[in-house]
Coordinates of C-alpha atoms in Angstrom, one line a residue:
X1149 CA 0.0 0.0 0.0
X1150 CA 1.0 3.9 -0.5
X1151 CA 2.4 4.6 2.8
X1152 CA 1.0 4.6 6.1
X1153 CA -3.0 4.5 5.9
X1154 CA -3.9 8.4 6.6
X1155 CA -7.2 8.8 8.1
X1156 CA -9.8 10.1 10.9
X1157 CA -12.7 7.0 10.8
X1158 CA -14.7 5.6 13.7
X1159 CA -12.9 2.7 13.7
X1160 CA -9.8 4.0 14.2
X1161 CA -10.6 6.5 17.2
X1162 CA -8.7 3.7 19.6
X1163 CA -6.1 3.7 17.3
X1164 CA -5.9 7.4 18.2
X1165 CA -6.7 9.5 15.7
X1166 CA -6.8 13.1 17.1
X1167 CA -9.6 14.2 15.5
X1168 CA -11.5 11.3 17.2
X1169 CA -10.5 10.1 20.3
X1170 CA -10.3 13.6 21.8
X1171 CA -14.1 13.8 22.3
X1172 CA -15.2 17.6 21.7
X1173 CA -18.9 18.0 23.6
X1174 CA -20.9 20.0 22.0
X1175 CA -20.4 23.6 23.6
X1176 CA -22.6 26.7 23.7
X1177 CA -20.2 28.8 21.5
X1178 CA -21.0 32.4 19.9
X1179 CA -24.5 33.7 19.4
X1180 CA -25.9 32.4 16.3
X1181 CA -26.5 35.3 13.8
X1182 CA -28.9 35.3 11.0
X1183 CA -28.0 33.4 7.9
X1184 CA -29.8 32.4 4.7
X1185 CA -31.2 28.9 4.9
X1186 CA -30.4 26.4 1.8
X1187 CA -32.3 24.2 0.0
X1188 CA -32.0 20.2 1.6
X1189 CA -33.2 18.0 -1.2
X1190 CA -35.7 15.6 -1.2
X1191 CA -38.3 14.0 -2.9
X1192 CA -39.4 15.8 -5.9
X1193 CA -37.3 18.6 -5.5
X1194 CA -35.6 20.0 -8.1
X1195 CA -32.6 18.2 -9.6
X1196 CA -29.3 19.7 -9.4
X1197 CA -26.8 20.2 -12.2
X1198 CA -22.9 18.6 -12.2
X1199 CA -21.1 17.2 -15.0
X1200 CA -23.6 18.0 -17.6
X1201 CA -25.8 15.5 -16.3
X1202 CA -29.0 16.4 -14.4
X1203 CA -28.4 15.0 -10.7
X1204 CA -32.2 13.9 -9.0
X1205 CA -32.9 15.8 -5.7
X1206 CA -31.4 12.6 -2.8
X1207 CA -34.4 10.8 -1.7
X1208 CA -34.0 11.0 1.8
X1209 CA -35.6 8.2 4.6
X1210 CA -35.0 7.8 7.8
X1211 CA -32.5 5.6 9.0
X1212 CA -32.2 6.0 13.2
X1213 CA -30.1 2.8 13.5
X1214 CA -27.5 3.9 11.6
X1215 CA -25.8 5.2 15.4
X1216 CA -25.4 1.2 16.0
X1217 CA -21.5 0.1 16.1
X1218 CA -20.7 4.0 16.7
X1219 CA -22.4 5.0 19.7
X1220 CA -23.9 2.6 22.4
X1221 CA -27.0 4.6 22.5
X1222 CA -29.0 6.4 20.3
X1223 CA -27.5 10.1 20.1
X1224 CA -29.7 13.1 21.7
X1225 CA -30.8 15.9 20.0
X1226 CA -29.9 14.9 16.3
X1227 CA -32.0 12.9 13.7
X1228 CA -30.4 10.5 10.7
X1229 CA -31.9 10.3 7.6
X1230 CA -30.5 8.2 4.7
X1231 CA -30.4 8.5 0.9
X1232 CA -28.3 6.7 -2.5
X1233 CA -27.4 8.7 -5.4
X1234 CA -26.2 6.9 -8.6
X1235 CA -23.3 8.0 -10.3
X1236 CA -21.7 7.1 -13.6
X1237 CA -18.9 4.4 -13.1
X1238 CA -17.0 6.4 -15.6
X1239 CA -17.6 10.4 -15.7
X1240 CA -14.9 10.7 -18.7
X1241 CA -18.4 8.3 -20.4
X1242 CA -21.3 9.1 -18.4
X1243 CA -23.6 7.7 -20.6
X1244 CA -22.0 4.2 -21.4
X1245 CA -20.9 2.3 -18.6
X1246 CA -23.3 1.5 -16.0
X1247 CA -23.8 3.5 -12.3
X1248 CA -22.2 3.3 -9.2
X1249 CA -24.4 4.1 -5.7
X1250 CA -23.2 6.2 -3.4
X1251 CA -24.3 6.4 -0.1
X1252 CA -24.8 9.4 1.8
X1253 CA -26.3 10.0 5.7
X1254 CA -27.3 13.1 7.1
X1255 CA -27.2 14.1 10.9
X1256 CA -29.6 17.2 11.8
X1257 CA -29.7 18.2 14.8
X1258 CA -33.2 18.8 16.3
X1259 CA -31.8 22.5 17.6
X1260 CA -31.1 23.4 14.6
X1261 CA -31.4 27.4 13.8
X1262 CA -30.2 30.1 11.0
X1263 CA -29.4 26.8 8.9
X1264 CA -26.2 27.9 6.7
X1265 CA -26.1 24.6 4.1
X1266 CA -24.9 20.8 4.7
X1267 CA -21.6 20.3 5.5
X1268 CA -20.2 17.4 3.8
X1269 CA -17.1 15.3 5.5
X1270 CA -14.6 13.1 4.2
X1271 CA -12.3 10.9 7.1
X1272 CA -9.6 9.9 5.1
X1273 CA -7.6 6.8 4.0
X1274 CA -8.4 6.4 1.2
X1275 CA -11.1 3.7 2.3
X1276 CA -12.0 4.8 5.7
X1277 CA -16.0 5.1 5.8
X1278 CA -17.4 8.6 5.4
X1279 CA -20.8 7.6 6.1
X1280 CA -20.1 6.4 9.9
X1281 CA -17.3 9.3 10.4
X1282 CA -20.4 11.8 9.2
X1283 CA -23.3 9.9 11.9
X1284 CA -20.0 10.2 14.7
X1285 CA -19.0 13.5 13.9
X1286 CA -22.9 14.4 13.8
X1287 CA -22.7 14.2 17.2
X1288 CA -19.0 15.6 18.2
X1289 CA -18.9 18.6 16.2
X1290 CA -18.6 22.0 18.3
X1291 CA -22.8 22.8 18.9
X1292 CA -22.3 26.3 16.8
X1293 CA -21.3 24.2 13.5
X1294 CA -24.2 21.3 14.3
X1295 CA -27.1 23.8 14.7
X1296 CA -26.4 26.0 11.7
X1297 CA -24.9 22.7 9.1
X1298 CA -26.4 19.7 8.3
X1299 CA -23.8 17.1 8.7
X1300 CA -23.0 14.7 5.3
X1301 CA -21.0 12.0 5.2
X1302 CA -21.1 9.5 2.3
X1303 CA -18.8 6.5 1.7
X1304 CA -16.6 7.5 -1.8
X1305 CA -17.1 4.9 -4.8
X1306 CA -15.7 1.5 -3.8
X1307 CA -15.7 1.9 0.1
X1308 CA -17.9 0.2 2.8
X1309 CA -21.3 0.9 1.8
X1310 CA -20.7 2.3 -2.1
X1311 CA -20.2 0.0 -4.7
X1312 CA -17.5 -1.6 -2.5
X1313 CA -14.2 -3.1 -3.8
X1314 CA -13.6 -6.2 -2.2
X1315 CA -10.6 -8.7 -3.6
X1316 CA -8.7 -9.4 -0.3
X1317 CA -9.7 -12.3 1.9
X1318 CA -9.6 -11.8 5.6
X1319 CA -6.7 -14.7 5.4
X1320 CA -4.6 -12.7 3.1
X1321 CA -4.8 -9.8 5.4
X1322 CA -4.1 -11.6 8.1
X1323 CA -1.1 -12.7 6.5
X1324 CA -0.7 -9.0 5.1
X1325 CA -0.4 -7.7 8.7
X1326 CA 1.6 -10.1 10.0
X1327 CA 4.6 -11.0 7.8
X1328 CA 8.0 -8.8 8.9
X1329 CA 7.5 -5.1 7.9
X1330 CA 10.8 -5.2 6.7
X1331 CA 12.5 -8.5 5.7
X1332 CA 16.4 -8.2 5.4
X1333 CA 16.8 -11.8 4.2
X1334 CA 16.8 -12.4 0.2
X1335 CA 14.0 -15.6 1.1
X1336 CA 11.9 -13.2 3.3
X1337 CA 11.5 -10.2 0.8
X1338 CA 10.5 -12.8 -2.2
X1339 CA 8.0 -14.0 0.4
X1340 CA 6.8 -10.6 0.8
X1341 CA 6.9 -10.1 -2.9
X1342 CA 4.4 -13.5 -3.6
X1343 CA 2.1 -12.4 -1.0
X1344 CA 1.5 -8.7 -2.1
X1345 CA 1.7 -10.2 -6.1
X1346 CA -1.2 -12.3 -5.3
X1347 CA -3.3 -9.7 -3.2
X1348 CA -2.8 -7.1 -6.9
X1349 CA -4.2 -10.0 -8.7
X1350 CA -6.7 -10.9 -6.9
X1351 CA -7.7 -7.6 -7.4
X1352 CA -6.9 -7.3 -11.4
X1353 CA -9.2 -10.6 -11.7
X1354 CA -12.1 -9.4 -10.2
X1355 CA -12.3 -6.1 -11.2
X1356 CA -10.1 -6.0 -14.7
X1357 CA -10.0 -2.6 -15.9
X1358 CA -12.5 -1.2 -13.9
X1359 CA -9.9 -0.5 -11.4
X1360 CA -9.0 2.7 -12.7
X1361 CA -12.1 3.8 -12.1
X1362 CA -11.6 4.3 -8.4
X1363 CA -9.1 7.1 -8.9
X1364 CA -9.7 10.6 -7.1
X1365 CA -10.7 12.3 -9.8
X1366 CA -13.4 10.1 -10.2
X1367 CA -14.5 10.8 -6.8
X1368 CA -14.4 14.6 -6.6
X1369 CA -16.7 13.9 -9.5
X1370 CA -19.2 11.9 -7.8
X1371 CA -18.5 14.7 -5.0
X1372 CA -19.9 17.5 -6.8
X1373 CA -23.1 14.9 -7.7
X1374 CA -23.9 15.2 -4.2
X1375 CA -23.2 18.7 -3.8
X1376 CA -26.2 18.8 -6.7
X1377 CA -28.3 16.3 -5.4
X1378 CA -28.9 17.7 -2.1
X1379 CA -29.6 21.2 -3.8
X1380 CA -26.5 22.9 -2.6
X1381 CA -25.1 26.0 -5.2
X1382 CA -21.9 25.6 -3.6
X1383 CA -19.8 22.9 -1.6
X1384 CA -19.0 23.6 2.2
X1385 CA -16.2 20.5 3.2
X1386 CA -14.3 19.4 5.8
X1387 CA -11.1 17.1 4.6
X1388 CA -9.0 15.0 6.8
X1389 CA -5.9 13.4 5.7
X1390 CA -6.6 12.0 2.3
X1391 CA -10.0 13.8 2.3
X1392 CA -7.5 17.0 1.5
X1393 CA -6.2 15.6 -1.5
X1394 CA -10.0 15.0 -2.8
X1395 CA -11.1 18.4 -1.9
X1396 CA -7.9 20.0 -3.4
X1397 CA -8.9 17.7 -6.6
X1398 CA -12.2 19.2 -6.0
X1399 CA -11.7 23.1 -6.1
X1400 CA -9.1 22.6 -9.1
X1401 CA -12.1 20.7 -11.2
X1402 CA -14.8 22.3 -9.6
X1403 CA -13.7 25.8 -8.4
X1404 CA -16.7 28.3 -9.3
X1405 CA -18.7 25.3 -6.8
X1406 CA -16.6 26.1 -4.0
X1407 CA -17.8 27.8 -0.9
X1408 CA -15.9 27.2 1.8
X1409 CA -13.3 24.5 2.0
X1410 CA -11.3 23.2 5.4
X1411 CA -8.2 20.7 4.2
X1412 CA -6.7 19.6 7.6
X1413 CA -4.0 17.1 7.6
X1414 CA -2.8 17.8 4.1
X1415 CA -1.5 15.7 1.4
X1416 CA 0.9 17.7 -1.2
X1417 CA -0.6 16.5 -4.2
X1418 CA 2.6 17.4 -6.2
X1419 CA 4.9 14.8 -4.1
X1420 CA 5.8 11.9 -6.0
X1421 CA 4.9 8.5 -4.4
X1422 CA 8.2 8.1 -3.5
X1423 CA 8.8 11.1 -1.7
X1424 CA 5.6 10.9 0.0
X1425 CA 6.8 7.5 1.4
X1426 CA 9.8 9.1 2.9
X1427 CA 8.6 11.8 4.1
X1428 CA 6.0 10.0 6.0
X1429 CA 9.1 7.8 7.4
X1430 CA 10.6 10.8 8.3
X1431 CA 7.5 11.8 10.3
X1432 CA 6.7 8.5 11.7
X1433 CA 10.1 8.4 12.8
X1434 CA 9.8 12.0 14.7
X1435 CA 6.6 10.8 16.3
X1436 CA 8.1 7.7 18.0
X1437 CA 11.1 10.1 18.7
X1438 CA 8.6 12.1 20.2
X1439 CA 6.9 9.4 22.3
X1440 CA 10.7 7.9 23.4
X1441 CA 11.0 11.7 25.1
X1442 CA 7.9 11.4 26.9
X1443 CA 8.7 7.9 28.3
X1444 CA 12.1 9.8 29.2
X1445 CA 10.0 12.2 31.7
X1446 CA 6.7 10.7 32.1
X1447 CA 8.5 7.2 34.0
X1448 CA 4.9 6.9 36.1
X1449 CA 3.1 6.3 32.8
X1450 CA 5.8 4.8 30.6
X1451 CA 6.5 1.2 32.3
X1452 CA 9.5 1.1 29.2
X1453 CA 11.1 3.5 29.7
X1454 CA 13.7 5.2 29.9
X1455 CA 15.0 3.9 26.4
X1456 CA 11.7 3.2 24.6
X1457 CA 13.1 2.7 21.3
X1458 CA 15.3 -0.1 22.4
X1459 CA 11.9 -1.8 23.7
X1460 CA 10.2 -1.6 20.7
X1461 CA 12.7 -2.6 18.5
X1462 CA 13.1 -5.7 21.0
X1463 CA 9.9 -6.4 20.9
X1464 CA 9.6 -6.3 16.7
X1465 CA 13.2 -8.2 16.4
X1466 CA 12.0 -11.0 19.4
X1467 CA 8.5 -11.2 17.6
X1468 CA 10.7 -12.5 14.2
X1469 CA 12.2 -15.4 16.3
X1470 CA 9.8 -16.1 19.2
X1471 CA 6.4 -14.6 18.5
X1472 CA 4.1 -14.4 21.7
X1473 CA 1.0 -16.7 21.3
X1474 CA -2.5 -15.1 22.3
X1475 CA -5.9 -16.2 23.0
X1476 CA -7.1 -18.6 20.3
X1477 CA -3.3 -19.7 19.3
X1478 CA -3.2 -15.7 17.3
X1479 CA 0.7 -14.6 17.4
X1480 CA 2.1 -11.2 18.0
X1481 CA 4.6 -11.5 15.2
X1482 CA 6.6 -9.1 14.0
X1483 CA 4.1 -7.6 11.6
X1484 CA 1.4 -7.2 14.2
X1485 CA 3.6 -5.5 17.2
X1486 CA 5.1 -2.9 14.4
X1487 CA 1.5 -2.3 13.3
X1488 CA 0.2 -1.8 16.8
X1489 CA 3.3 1.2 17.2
X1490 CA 2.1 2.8 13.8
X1491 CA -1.3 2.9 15.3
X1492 CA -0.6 4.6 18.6
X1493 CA 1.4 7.2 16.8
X1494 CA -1.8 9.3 15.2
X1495 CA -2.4 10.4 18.7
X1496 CA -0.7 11.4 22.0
X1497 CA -3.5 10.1 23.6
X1498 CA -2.0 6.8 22.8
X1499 CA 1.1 6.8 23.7
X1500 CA 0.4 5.5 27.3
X1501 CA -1.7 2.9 25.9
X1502 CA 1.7 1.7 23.4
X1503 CA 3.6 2.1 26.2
X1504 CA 1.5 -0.7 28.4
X1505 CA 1.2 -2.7 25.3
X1506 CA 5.3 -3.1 24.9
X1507 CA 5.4 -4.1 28.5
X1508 CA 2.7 -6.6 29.1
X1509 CA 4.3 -7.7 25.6
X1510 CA 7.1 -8.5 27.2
X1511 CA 5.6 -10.5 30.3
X1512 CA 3.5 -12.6 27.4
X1513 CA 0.7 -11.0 27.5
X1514 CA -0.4 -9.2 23.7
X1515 CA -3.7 -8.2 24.1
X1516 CA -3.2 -4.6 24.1
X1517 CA -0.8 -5.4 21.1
X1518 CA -3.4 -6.6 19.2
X1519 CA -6.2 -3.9 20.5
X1520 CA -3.9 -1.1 18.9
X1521 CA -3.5 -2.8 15.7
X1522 CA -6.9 -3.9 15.3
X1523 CA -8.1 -1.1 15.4
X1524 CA -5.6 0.6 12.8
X1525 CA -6.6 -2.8 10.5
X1526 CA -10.4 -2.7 10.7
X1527 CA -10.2 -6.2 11.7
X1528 CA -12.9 -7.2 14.6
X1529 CA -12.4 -9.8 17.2
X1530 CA -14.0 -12.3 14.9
X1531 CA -11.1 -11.6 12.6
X1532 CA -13.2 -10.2 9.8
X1533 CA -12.0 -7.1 8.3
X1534 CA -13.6 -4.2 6.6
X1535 CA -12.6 -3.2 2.9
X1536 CA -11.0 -0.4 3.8
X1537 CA -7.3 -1.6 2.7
X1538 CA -9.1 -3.4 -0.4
X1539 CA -10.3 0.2 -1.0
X1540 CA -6.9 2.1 -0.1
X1541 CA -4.9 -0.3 -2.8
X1542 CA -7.5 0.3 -5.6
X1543 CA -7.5 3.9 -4.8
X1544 CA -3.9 4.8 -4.3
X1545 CA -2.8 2.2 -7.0
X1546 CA -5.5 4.1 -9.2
X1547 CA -4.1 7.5 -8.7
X1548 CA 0.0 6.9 -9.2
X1549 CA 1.7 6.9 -12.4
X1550 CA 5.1 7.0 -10.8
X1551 CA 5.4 3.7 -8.5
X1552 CA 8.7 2.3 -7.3
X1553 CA 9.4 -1.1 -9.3
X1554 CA 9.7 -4.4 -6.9
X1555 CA 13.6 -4.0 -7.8
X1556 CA 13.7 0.0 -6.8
X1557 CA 11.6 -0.8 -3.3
X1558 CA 14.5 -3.5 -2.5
X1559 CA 17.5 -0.5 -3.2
X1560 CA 15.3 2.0 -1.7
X1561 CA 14.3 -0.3 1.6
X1562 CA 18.4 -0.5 3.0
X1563 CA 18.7 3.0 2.4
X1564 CA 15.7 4.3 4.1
X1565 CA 16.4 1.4 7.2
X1566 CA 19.5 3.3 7.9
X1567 CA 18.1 7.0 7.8
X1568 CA 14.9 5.8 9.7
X1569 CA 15.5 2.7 11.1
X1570 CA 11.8 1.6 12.8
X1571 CA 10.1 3.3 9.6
X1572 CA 12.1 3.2 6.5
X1573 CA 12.2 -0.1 5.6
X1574 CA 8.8 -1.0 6.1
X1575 CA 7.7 2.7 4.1
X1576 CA 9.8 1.7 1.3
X1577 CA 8.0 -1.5 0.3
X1578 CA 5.1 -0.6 -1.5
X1579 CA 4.9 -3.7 -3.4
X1580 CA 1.3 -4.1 -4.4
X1581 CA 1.3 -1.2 -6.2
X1582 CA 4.7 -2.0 -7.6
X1583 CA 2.8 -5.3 -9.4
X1584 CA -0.6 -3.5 -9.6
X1585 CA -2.6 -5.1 -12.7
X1586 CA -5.2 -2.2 -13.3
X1587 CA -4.7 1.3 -15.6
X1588 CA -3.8 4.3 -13.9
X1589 CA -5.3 7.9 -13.8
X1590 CA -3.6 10.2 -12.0
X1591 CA -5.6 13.1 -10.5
X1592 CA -4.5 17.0 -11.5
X1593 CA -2.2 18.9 -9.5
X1594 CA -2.4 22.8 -10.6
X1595 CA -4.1 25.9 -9.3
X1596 CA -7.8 26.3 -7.9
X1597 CA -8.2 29.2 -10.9
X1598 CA -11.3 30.9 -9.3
X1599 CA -12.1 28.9 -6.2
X1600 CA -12.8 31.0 -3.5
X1601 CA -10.5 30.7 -0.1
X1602 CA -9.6 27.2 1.0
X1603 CA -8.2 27.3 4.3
X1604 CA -5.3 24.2 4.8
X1605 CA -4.3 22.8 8.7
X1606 CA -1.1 21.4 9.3
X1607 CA 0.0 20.1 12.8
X1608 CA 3.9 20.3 13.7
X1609 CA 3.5 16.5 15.3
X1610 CA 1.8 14.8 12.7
X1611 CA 3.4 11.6 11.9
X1612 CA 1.1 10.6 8.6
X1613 CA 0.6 13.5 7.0
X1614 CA 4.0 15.4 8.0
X1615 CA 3.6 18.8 8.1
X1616 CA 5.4 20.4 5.6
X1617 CA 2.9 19.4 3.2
X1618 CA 0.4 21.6 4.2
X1619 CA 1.9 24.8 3.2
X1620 CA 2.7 23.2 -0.1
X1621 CA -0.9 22.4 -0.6
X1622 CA -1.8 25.9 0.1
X1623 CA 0.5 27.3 -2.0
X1624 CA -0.5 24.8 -4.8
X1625 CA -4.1 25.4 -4.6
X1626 CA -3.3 29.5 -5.3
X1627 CA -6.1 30.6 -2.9
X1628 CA -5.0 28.6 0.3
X1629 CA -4.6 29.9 3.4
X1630 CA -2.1 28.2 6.3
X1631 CA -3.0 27.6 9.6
X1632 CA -0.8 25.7 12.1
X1633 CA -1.0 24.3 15.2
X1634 CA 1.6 23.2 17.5
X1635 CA 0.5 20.2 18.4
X1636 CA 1.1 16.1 18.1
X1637 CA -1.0 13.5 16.5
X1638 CA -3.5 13.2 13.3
X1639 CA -4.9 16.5 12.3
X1640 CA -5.7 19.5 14.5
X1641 CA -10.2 20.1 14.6
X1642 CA -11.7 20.2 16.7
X1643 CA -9.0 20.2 19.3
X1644 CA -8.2 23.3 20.7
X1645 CA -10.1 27.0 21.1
X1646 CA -8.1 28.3 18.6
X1647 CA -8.5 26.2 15.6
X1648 CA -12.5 25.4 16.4
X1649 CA -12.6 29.1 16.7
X1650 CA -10.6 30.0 13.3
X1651 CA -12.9 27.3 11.3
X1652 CA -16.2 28.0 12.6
X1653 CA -16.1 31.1 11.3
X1654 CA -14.8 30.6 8.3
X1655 CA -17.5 28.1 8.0
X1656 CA -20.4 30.0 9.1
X1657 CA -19.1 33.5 8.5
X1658 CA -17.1 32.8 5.2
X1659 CA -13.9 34.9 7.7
X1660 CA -10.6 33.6 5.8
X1661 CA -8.0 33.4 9.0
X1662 CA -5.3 35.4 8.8
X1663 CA -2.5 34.6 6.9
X1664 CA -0.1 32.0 8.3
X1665 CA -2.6 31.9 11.5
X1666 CA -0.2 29.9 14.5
X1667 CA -2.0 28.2 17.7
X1668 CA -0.5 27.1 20.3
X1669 CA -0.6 23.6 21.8

């Protein structure tokens, strides 16, 4: 896979992503002013216009269970409704190759007052499921942004409830996970090599050359669809992670349809794939630097430190030799115990939890192991998985022109080991894309030519999306404005008064922050 999965969903909040796991109740905030209410769509109202193709008003029905798996109750003060909107598989053919559905829910909030439009959401990943990140963040949205938005979230062609792609078995995964991250041996690479040949072609069999068609660009076209289709003249969005690089696709193919655009956690669409791979290593490897310096001063919480790098790489390098067996016979090998670190290191919030897992690890015990990197895999205790890596393969395979052969990933994975040495090796490997069967269609990467104001987050301590890509995603864009925060962890809203403050009113009020806009920790 491209990378590090990059992503805010509901199933990764105990992997720590910041955006989730710090739960932000619903506060009073500012008085609500007076603002002009936008159509909602619904039956028989009037169809919308995107791509040349008329777009039917979204038939909306209720749909109150959708909270199940999310929340344990039903949520207060907020009522789901439900709705499908067909989209041509191939917008470059609109006409001639079938549809795909896409799947949209809607949280609206029973307060709600001086409506401003819908406010649709995108988690991330690819493949992470925008329809359960839209019923969670429903709820966990600062009050001032849930009473004046409706709250969309829709799964993007080929994820969870959209036309899903599904080619890997829950036994490849398995295997997927848990093979070493970064084989030194000639027999263990080639072993690596099979297994990720055979998940591409499992893929390339199923879906032949339809698996172009689940490139970005395709997306931000079924985007502005449902923009149309719930009767919205404009498109308010809030991105995380990868969601940044499909509203940056967005605003450059749809710019005139932009109203106000929040890109948090940004992907610099201009980076090649291999660069991107590093410089995630590099910020994976600050992170756990990062987390090593809180062990160093936080002993009370951190049972491995005061050298937790030497730990984990222990723990990975035992785990080769002498993997620790778990309930049902399941084995923390090496695979699983480096999956579980990449997981705690979206969040600070996790790093106590990491730190527990590496020591009851070491007594024999991996069940906090594996609770970290469940969570980052979508796999559930039953060991089924989601599609979301079935989706993030077809996706990121889609949208690269410029992969790293099998032979260049080998070269590439000694020299990163010994500039990063927990994150190079395994970052340089990005063999199923390397042996990918399907066409590719790489999105644009140019100037938003008449988009209004995007405003683009970056957070110092991000480990997946490193930070440094967010001003070059601002400047790309032409009309994006930087905001930063000092912080650690996944992405930056709703975390603390200054960014909630700078986006909700740039939301509601259309107020662009000021230029290179700093908050503190």
């Amino acid at each position: 896979m491209r990378g590090f999965i990059a992503l805010c969903t509901v199933a990764a909040l105990a992997a720590g992503c910041t955006s989730g796991t710090q739960f932000t109740q619903p506060t009073s905030g500012r008085p609500l002013g007076k603002a002009s209410a936008a159509p909602s769509g619904g039956p028989g109202g009037k169809a919308g216009q995107s791509g040349g193709l008329d777009i039917p008003a979204a038939d909306w029905k209720p749909c109150p269970d959708v909270y199940k798996g999310i929340f344990p109750n039903p949520p207060q003060n907020v009522n789901f409704t439900c709705a499908t909107v067909k989209v041509p598989k191939d917008w470059e053919h609109p006409k001639d190759g079938g549809t795909y559905d896409i799947a949209m829910v809607r949280g609206r909030s029973t307060t709600q007052r001086d409506r401003v439009g819908s406010l649709f959401i995108n988690p991330g990943g690819p493949g992470g499921s925008g329809f359960d990140y839209g019923v969670y963040r429903s709820v966990y949205l600062p009050a001032e942004i849930v009473r004046r938005f409706d709250i969309i979230g829709f799964d993007p062609r080929g994820v969870g409830r959209s036309s899903p792609v599904k080619c890997f078995s829950d036994a490849d995964l398995d295997q997927n996970f848990g093979i070493d991250p970064d084989p030194v041996s000639d027999e263990g690479f080639q072993s690596f090599v099979t297994l990720t040949r055979n998940l591409a072609q499992s893929c390339g069999t199923k879906y032949g050359d339809d698996l172009r068609l689940f490139s970005t660009e395709q997306t931000a076209r079924d985007l502005d669809a449902l923009r149309a289709s719930v009767g919205e003249p404009q498109l308010t969005y809030l991105g995380y992670s990868y969601g940044t690089l499909l509203g940056a696709v967005y605003a450059q193919l749809f710019p005139k349809n932009v109203r106000a655009l929040v890109l948090d956690g940004a992907v610099d669409p201009t980076q090649s794939m291999q660069v991107s791979a590093e410089k995630q290593a590099a910020g994976f490897e600050l992170a756990f630097t990062n987390f090593s310096k809180w062990c160093q001063t936080n002993a009370s919480s951190c049972p491995i430190g005061p050298d937790a790098r030497a730990v984990v790489m222990k723990a990975i390098a035992d785990a080769r030799a002498n993997p620790v067996t778990g309930a049902g016979g399941r084995k923390a090998t090496s695979g699983w115990v480096f999956t579980a670190v990449v997981s705690s290191l979206y969040s600070e919030s996790s790093w106590r939890l990491l730190a527990q897992a590496m020591s009851d690890l070491a007594k024999g015990n991996p069940a906090k192991t594996f609770q970290l990197a469940d969570a980052y895999a979508e796999r559930d205790p039953s060991g089924k998985y989601s599609n979301m890596f079935d989706a993030n393969s077809a996706v990121n395979c889609a949208d690269s022109d410029d992969t790293p052969t099998v032979e260049q990933d080998r070269v590439l994975q000694s020299q990163w080991r010994q500039k990063y040495p927990l994150f190079g090796g395994p970052l340089a490997l990005n063999l199923i894309c390397a042996q990918w069967p399907g066409k590719r269609d790489p999105y644009p990467t140019g100037v938003a030519t008449g988009s209004a104001p995007i405003v683009v987050i970056g957070t110092l301590g991000d480990p997946a999306t490193p930070y440094e890509q967010a001003p070059a995603l601002a400047k790309m864009l032409g009309v994006g404005t930087l905001v930063t925060w000092k912080g650690e962890g996944h992405t930056a809203y709703p975390q603390t008064g200054c960014i909630i403050d700078a986006v909700n009113r740039y939301f509601i009020d259309l107020k662009v922050p000021a230029a290179n806009t700093t908050c503190e920790k």
